[in-house]
């Protein structure tokens, strides 16, 4: 009994908050039938990808276990999901695209619908809260209680000694070291612009939940989509905390998987939230400015003006392979791919984010990228 008790609480014997081990599981998506009289069925969800009718909708799908995030692995086209606990109320329909999952924060049942092609494939679920089964919920609750008590006791004797929140939450801190290692080495390109995204996550998550959401997105991108790692280079939560995304070095031009056909020429920064009808917080905007100004200046690039990118093609890319595309130095994902990301409310903030980022660059000495308006300059890396 003593050995069993020690095994049960050992992972919680730490002065850092206890984080349950993430779990992935899959389920074949049942046939999704066409909706009868589809032209009369309209979405009640604001900011959807297509204002047309819902053409396909699944029956209620009972998941193999309780999940926090869900999506169809490898599916880049827009789909909508809703979820609920058994016997509970349905969430709102949430649209996702670009291979991202939807975060529900604990659900047992799911529905999927589409306004375009018939959905098919494997449903990929991630649980990051240690609640996938009744037994795991009991064990997680006990470990959290032990961990919380231990931290409370320690804080009495170490008041004022805890470090301040770092500028960036490391991959180790959000769980990548043990829960989402890359499949292989990193690839490197260049950074000519910043692509802004949202992750279609519910906006009411807590600060404690945010690291688990990042881990869940990473596991879905890697295990569900088959990508090397999380798609984004950086993520920002609603509290303004910045998370290191794809591995390979934050100071390097790491190629992500965030804007099909343009990943090797841009850095991808995502807001953890949904911004079709809700704006980002002021704290999040400030962090976007800080990250964009630092990252673009690091690579000899201004935040003002435009640049030319060359499309590498792709199924959700708006431009064919080899097409030269002129974009702003700070642009929304929808500019180059078939998606509504980063949502209308965040898109409206991009002009201000770019202006503030440029002001920050100039306050630090500015970047001479070889042009007056910041367009297509060569530039050199600052020391």
PDB file of C-alpha atoms in Angstrom, residues 194-198 269 271 275 280 285 288-289 292 303-304 328-335 340-358:
ATOM      1  CA  UNK A 194       5.321  38.010 -39.992  1.00  0.00           C
ATOM      2  CA  UNK A 195       2.133  35.985 -40.522  1.00  0.00           C
ATOM      3  CA  UNK A 196      -0.510  36.490 -37.809  1.00  0.00           C
ATOM      4  CA  UNK A 197      -2.920  33.699 -36.805  1.00  0.00           C
ATOM      5  CA  UNK A 198      -5.512  32.669 -34.243  1.00  0.00           C
ATOM      6  CA  UNK A 269       2.745  34.124 -34.581  1.00  0.00           C
ATOM      7  CA  UNK A 271      -3.015  34.267 -30.720  1.00  0.00           C
ATOM      8  CA  UNK A 275     -11.128  36.407 -33.021  1.00  0.00           C
ATOM      9  CA  UNK A 280      -7.392  40.251 -28.666  1.00  0.00           C
ATOM     10  CA  UNK A 285      -1.495  43.049 -28.464  1.00  0.00           C
ATOM     11  CA  UNK A 288       2.484  40.737 -30.441  1.00  0.00           C
ATOM     12  CA  UNK A 289       4.204  44.098 -30.874  1.00  0.00           C
ATOM     13  CA  UNK A 292       7.155  41.094 -34.112  1.00  0.00           C
ATOM     14  CA  UNK A 303       7.552  46.148 -39.889  1.00  0.00           C
ATOM     15  CA  UNK A 304       6.326  48.851 -42.276  1.00  0.00           C
ATOM     16  CA  UNK A 328       2.567  43.609 -46.048  1.00  0.00           C
ATOM     17  CA  UNK A 329       5.424  42.922 -43.645  1.00  0.00           C
ATOM     18  CA  UNK A 330       2.785  42.064 -41.025  1.00  0.00           C
ATOM     19  CA  UNK A 331      -0.160  40.242 -42.603  1.00  0.00           C
ATOM     20  CA  UNK A 332      -3.009  37.941 -41.668  1.00  0.00           C
ATOM     21  CA  UNK A 333      -3.023  34.270 -42.626  1.00  0.00           C
ATOM     22  CA  UNK A 334      -6.060  34.727 -44.884  1.00  0.00           C
ATOM     23  CA  UNK A 335      -3.966  36.889 -47.228  1.00  0.00           C
ATOM     24  CA  UNK A 340     -10.713  33.229 -42.251  1.00  0.00           C
ATOM     25  CA  UNK A 341      -7.709  33.160 -39.873  1.00  0.00           C
ATOM     26  CA  UNK A 342      -6.810  35.309 -37.931  1.00  0.00           C
ATOM     27  CA  UNK A 343     -10.457  36.344 -37.595  1.00  0.00           C
ATOM     28  CA  UNK A 344     -11.981  39.682 -38.495  1.00  0.00           C
ATOM     29  CA  UNK A 345     -11.399  41.352 -35.126  1.00  0.00           C
ATOM     30  CA  UNK A 346      -7.688  40.511 -35.053  1.00  0.00           C
ATOM     31  CA  UNK A 347      -7.254  41.430 -38.721  1.00  0.00           C
ATOM     32  CA  UNK A 348      -8.515  44.917 -37.907  1.00  0.00           C
ATOM     33  CA  UNK A 349      -5.716  45.276 -35.349  1.00  0.00           C
ATOM     34  CA  UNK A 350      -2.899  44.357 -37.760  1.00  0.00           C
ATOM     35  CA  UNK A 351      -2.335  47.870 -39.074  1.00  0.00           C
ATOM     36  CA  UNK A 352      -1.913  49.177 -35.526  1.00  0.00           C
ATOM     37  CA  UNK A 353       0.275  46.232 -34.516  1.00  0.00           C
ATOM     38  CA  UNK A 354       2.533  46.863 -37.527  1.00  0.00           C
ATOM     39  CA  UNK A 355       2.746  50.596 -36.768  1.00  0.00           C
ATOM     40  CA  UNK A 356       3.572  50.024 -33.116  1.00  0.00           C
ATOM     41  CA  UNK A 357       6.121  47.354 -34.053  1.00  0.00           C
ATOM     42  CA  UNK A 358       7.827  49.766 -36.430  1.00  0.00           C
TER      43      UNK A 358
END
